[in-house]
GROMACS .gro file of C-alpha atoms in nm:
model
  246
    1MET     CA    1   1.162  -4.659   2.449
    2LEU     CA    2   1.413  -4.985   2.379
    3LEU     CA    3   1.520  -5.238   2.143
    4ILE     CA    4   1.633  -5.460   2.156
    5ALA     CA    5   1.822  -5.630   1.883
    6ASP     CA    6   1.933  -6.043   1.871
    7ALA     CA    7   2.144  -6.118   1.662
    8GLY     CA    8   2.197  -6.576   1.559
    9ASN     CA    9   2.346  -6.705   1.347
   10THR     CA   10   2.053  -6.665   1.024
   11SER     CA   11   1.836  -6.417   1.160
   12THR     CA   12   1.879  -6.079   1.373
   13VAL     CA   13   1.514  -6.004   1.547
   14PHE     CA   14   1.451  -5.666   1.697
   15VAL     CA   15   1.164  -5.593   1.943
   16ILE     CA   16   1.072  -5.226   2.038
   17TYR     CA   17   1.003  -5.199   2.426
   18LYS     CA   18   0.797  -4.974   2.560
   19ASP     CA   19   0.738  -4.988   2.940
   20ASP     CA   20   0.847  -5.336   2.909
   21ILE     CA   21   0.559  -5.413   2.679
   22PRO     CA   22   0.658  -5.522   2.282
   23VAL     CA   23   0.525  -5.198   2.066
   24SER     CA   24   0.681  -5.359   1.813
   25SER     CA   25   0.882  -5.632   1.603
   26PHE     CA   26   1.055  -5.778   1.293
   27ARG     CA   27   1.296  -5.961   1.174
   28THR     CA   28   1.580  -5.947   0.846
   29VAL     CA   29   1.885  -6.209   0.778
   30THR     CA   30   2.210  -6.178   0.999
   31GLY     CA   31   2.374  -5.873   0.850
   32ASP     CA   32   2.127  -5.733   0.600
   33TYR     CA   33   2.082  -5.424   0.850
   34SER     CA   34   2.052  -5.055   0.577
   35ALA     CA   35   1.819  -4.796   0.713
   36GLU     CA   36   1.630  -4.960   0.469
   37ILE     CA   37   1.489  -5.245   0.773
   38PHE     CA   38   1.427  -4.930   0.948
   39LYS     CA   39   1.153  -4.723   0.739
   40ASP     CA   40   0.880  -4.820   0.964
   41ILE     CA   41   0.957  -4.723   1.239
   42LYS     CA   42   0.846  -4.365   1.358
   43PHE     CA   43   0.939  -4.477   1.785
   44ASP     CA   44   1.160  -4.241   1.919
   45VAL     CA   45   1.377  -4.503   2.083
   46ASN     CA   46   1.653  -4.452   2.277
   47ALA     CA   47   1.844  -4.714   2.451
   48ALA     CA   48   1.894  -5.013   2.252
   49ILE     CA   49   2.071  -5.396   2.357
   50ILE     CA   50   2.232  -5.607   2.179
   51SER     CA   51   2.260  -5.998   2.140
   52SER     CA   52   2.509  -6.081   1.910
   53VAL     CA   53   2.686  -6.460   1.884
   54VAL     CA   54   2.848  -6.343   1.525
   55PRO     CA   55   3.067  -6.061   1.551
   56SER     CA   56   3.105  -6.022   1.269
   57VAL     CA   57   2.792  -5.793   1.242
   58ASN     CA   58   2.860  -5.646   1.562
   59GLU     CA   59   3.029  -5.285   1.417
   60LYS     CA   60   2.778  -5.272   1.139
   61LEU     CA   61   2.499  -5.290   1.339
   62SER     CA   62   2.604  -5.109   1.590
   63SER     CA   63   2.729  -4.813   1.400
   64VAL     CA   64   2.394  -4.851   1.140
   65ILE     CA   65   2.120  -4.808   1.502
   66SER     CA   66   2.333  -4.581   1.678
   67GLU     CA   67   2.308  -4.348   1.303
   68ILE     CA   68   1.940  -4.365   1.298
   69PHE     CA   69   1.787  -4.351   1.608
   70LYS     CA   70   2.133  -4.153   1.766
   71CYS     CA   71   2.104  -4.366   2.063
   72LYS     CA   72   2.343  -4.562   2.306
   73VAL     CA   73   2.418  -4.928   2.210
   74ILE     CA   74   2.567  -5.159   2.409
   75PHE     CA   75   2.623  -5.508   2.399
   76LEU     CA   76   2.566  -5.763   2.628
   77ASN     CA   77   2.823  -5.930   2.830
   78SER     CA   78   3.034  -6.038   3.084
   79GLY     CA   79   3.002  -5.726   3.235
   80LEU     CA   80   2.642  -5.700   3.244
   81ASN     CA   81   2.420  -5.754   3.521
   82ALA     CA   82   2.217  -6.068   3.433
   83GLY     CA   83   2.007  -6.124   3.777
   84ILE     CA   84   2.253  -6.494   3.751
   85LYS     CA   85   2.600  -6.554   3.921
   86VAL     CA   86   2.786  -6.685   3.559
   87CYS     CA   87   2.962  -7.069   3.661
   88THR     CA   88   3.183  -7.283   3.404
   89ASP     CA   89   3.521  -7.186   3.294
   90TYR     CA   90   3.565  -6.873   3.085
   91PRO     CA   91   3.204  -6.677   3.175
   92GLU     CA   92   3.364  -6.391   2.927
   93ARG     CA   93   3.334  -6.705   2.609
   94VAL     CA   94   2.915  -6.801   2.727
   95GLY     CA   95   2.742  -6.713   2.430
   96ALA     CA   96   2.506  -6.399   2.484
   97ASP     CA   97   2.246  -6.567   2.389
   98LEU     CA   98   2.257  -6.877   2.585
   99ILE     CA   99   2.265  -6.567   2.881
  100CYS     CA  100   1.948  -6.395   2.796
  101GLY     CA  101   1.732  -6.697   2.807
  102ALA     CA  102   1.842  -6.887   3.073
  103ALA     CA  103   1.804  -6.516   3.283
  104ALA     CA  104   1.446  -6.458   3.167
  105ALA     CA  105   1.393  -6.766   3.273
  106PHE     CA  106   1.530  -6.724   3.591
  107TYR     CA  107   1.424  -6.335   3.614
  108LYS     CA  108   1.035  -6.552   3.487
  109TYR     CA  109   1.057  -6.828   3.751
  110LYS     CA  110   1.205  -6.861   4.031
  111LYS     CA  111   1.336  -7.136   4.057
  112ALA     CA  112   1.581  -7.407   3.910
  113VAL     CA  113   1.567  -7.360   3.504
  114ILE     CA  114   1.664  -7.585   3.209
  115VAL     CA  115   1.658  -7.386   2.919
  116PHE     CA  116   1.649  -7.522   2.505
  117ASP     CA  117   1.680  -7.358   2.241
  118LEU     CA  118   1.655  -7.452   1.866
  119GLY     CA  119   1.851  -7.195   1.654
  120THR     CA  120   2.066  -7.274   1.351
  121ALA     CA  121   2.278  -7.478   1.706
  122THR     CA  122   2.054  -7.650   1.937
  123THR     CA  123   2.123  -7.527   2.331
  124VAL     CA  124   2.012  -7.642   2.672
  125CYS     CA  125   2.131  -7.447   2.949
  126ALA     CA  126   2.033  -7.481   3.305
  127VAL     CA  127   1.955  -7.236   3.640
  128ASN     CA  128   1.998  -7.382   4.027
  129SER     CA  129   1.752  -7.277   4.255
  130GLN     CA  130   2.040  -7.005   4.378
  131GLY     CA  131   2.102  -6.846   3.975
  132GLU     CA  132   2.401  -6.923   3.947
  133TYR     CA  133   2.482  -7.085   3.528
  134LEU     CA  134   2.637  -7.344   3.615
  135GLY     CA  135   2.739  -7.465   3.240
  136HIS     CA  136   2.557  -7.628   2.862
  137SER     CA  137   2.499  -7.862   2.564
  138ILE     CA  138   2.535  -7.735   2.214
  139TYR     CA  139   2.458  -7.963   1.960
  140PRO     CA  140   2.326  -7.921   1.607
  141GLY     CA  141   2.047  -7.739   1.514
  142ILE     CA  142   1.746  -7.926   1.322
  143ARG     CA  143   1.840  -7.674   0.931
  144THR     CA  144   2.231  -7.752   1.017
  145SER     CA  145   2.134  -8.128   1.030
  146PHE     CA  146   1.907  -8.139   0.716
  147ASP     CA  147   2.153  -7.902   0.529
  148ALA     CA  148   2.523  -8.182   0.621
  149LEU     CA  149   2.304  -8.448   0.564
  150HIS     CA  150   2.302  -8.356   0.160
  151ILE     CA  151   2.592  -8.176   0.197
  152SER     CA  152   2.795  -8.488   0.310
  153ALA     CA  153   2.603  -8.763   0.152
  154GLU     CA  154   2.477  -8.781  -0.195
  155GLN     CA  155   2.220  -8.955  -0.288
  156LEU     CA  156   1.969  -8.773   0.076
  157PRO     CA  157   1.800  -8.579  -0.103
  158GLU     CA  158   1.775  -8.195   0.025
  159ILE     CA  159   1.465  -8.121   0.285
  160ASP     CA  160   1.240  -7.779   0.224
  161GLU     CA  161   1.153  -7.644   0.502
  162ASN     CA  162   0.806  -7.804   0.527
  163TYR     CA  163   0.823  -8.026   0.869
  164GLN     CA  164   0.549  -8.126   0.920
  165ILE     CA  165   0.589  -8.529   1.015
  166THR     CA  166   0.368  -8.851   1.156
  167ASP     CA  167   0.485  -9.169   1.159
  168VAL     CA  168   0.856  -9.280   1.278
  169ILE     CA  169   0.921  -9.535   1.066
  170GLY     CA  170   1.003  -9.319   0.699
  171LYS     CA  171   0.838  -9.544   0.373
  172ASN     CA  172   1.086  -9.343   0.177
  173THR     CA  173   1.456  -9.118   0.198
  174VAL     CA  174   1.268  -8.834   0.231
  175ALA     CA  175   1.044  -8.876   0.483
  176SER     CA  176   1.271  -9.062   0.663
  177ILE     CA  177   1.524  -8.830   0.737
  178LYS     CA  178   1.264  -8.560   0.810
  179SER     CA  179   1.242  -8.864   1.100
  180GLY     CA  180   1.620  -8.934   1.209
  181VAL     CA  181   1.585  -8.521   1.243
  182LEU     CA  182   1.219  -8.398   1.372
  183PHE     CA  183   1.181  -8.758   1.687
  184GLY     CA  184   1.587  -8.693   1.706
  185ALA     CA  185   1.558  -8.356   1.790
  186ALA     CA  186   1.252  -8.470   2.025
  187CYS     CA  187   1.476  -8.723   2.189
  188PHE     CA  188   1.739  -8.468   2.304
  189ILE     CA  189   1.470  -8.294   2.461
  190ASP     CA  190   1.378  -8.590   2.649
  191GLY     CA  191   1.674  -8.738   2.723
  192MET     CA  192   1.892  -8.426   2.766
  193SER     CA  193   1.617  -8.318   3.049
  194LYS     CA  194   1.631  -8.580   3.266
  195ARG     CA  195   2.000  -8.554   3.270
  196TYR     CA  196   2.022  -8.256   3.424
  197GLN     CA  197   1.733  -8.282   3.663
  198SER     CA  198   1.950  -8.508   3.754
  199GLU     CA  199   2.263  -8.327   3.769
  200LEU     CA  200   2.066  -8.041   3.934
  201ASN     CA  201   1.911  -8.273   4.184
  202GLU     CA  202   1.624  -8.050   4.247
  203ASP     CA  203   1.336  -7.937   4.091
  204ALA     CA  204   1.329  -7.778   3.738
  205GLU     CA  205   1.100  -7.582   3.533
  206ILE     CA  206   1.187  -7.690   3.160
  207ILE     CA  207   1.147  -7.432   2.901
  208VAL     CA  208   1.170  -7.456   2.564
  209THR     CA  209   1.252  -7.106   2.284
  210GLY     CA  210   1.386  -7.077   1.943
  211GLY     CA  211   1.176  -7.114   1.613
  212LEU     CA  212   1.167  -7.424   1.551
  213GLY     CA  213   1.001  -7.507   1.920
  214GLU     CA  214   0.643  -7.529   1.880
  215VAL     CA  215   0.768  -7.865   1.618
  216ILE     CA  216   0.960  -8.023   1.792
  217LEU     CA  217   0.764  -8.016   2.102
  218PRO     CA  218   0.444  -8.262   2.042
  219LEU     CA  219   0.706  -8.480   1.957
  220CYS     CA  220   0.836  -8.483   2.305
  221SER     CA  221   0.706  -8.699   2.488
  222ARG     CA  222   0.663  -8.533   2.761
  223LYS     CA  223   0.557  -8.144   2.844
  224TYR     CA  224   0.686  -7.908   2.826
  225THR     CA  225   0.597  -7.494   2.828
  226TYR     CA  226   0.701  -7.254   2.491
  227GLU     CA  227   0.816  -6.939   2.578
  228GLY     CA  228   0.882  -6.814   2.249
  229ASN     CA  229   1.073  -6.479   2.382
  230LEU     CA  230   1.266  -6.553   2.576
  231ILE     CA  231   1.583  -6.431   2.433
  232PRO     CA  232   1.406  -6.033   2.306
  233ASP     CA  233   1.264  -6.088   2.729
  234GLY     CA  234   1.562  -6.159   2.860
  235LEU     CA  235   1.708  -5.826   2.673
  236ARG     CA  236   1.477  -5.568   2.840
  237ILE     CA  237   1.511  -5.753   3.180
  238ILE     CA  238   1.952  -5.761   3.216
  239TYR     CA  239   1.874  -5.364   2.997
  240ASN     CA  240   1.626  -5.287   3.298
  241LEU     CA  241   1.853  -5.419   3.553
  242ASN     CA  242   2.167  -5.247   3.369
  243LYS     CA  243   1.977  -4.882   3.398
  244GLU     CA  244   2.297  -4.649   3.484
  245LEU     CA  245   2.492  -4.719   3.227
  246TRP     CA  246   2.297  -4.532   2.955
   0.00000   0.00000   0.00000
């Protein structure tokens, strides 16, 4: 069985696959890795692949997995075959999460793709119909934006994680902050998808992933495809393309 780990800035998601089918998944706070979090895993894991955007936790995460499951652990890097060609100035510096999402989307839709990932940072990347990863944009994430406003502006309150909102025009400070951040995120998707589509100059599938994707999509002015497991699926696909390394 295959264990994948997606280490993001806030949380790390683990998924176990059997014959390309997810059979177990859980998450923990990034950096909070101990044998205890794996105590309920009864599967025989024989390979592990990790996507990480937090280099400071990599050694600890890899050590825990290899010690518990006695398997080889490989981090996603520019040397692996991802099924797409990274055509940026510094391919080795492109975030593993970006590569995973782009690879999974291109593999699934077999056409040009534009992928939005709503996490600690909101990212958008593009792959053309030839499988060339053209580049990406990075924007403050939703939770990051809420926290930055509270920290930087003395009179603005901290916002809890109840993100429900209906009115664009806020009637109080909390509603106004939620309106600005949440509808702002929706406008970012609407606006950047048009600009990316224009630069691609070909029909593209527009995909949204990330924990808050389902919150923001109803606020958008058009419909987009939501893929909640895009990053884990990308790691699974990349593992299958590089099985000989394990």
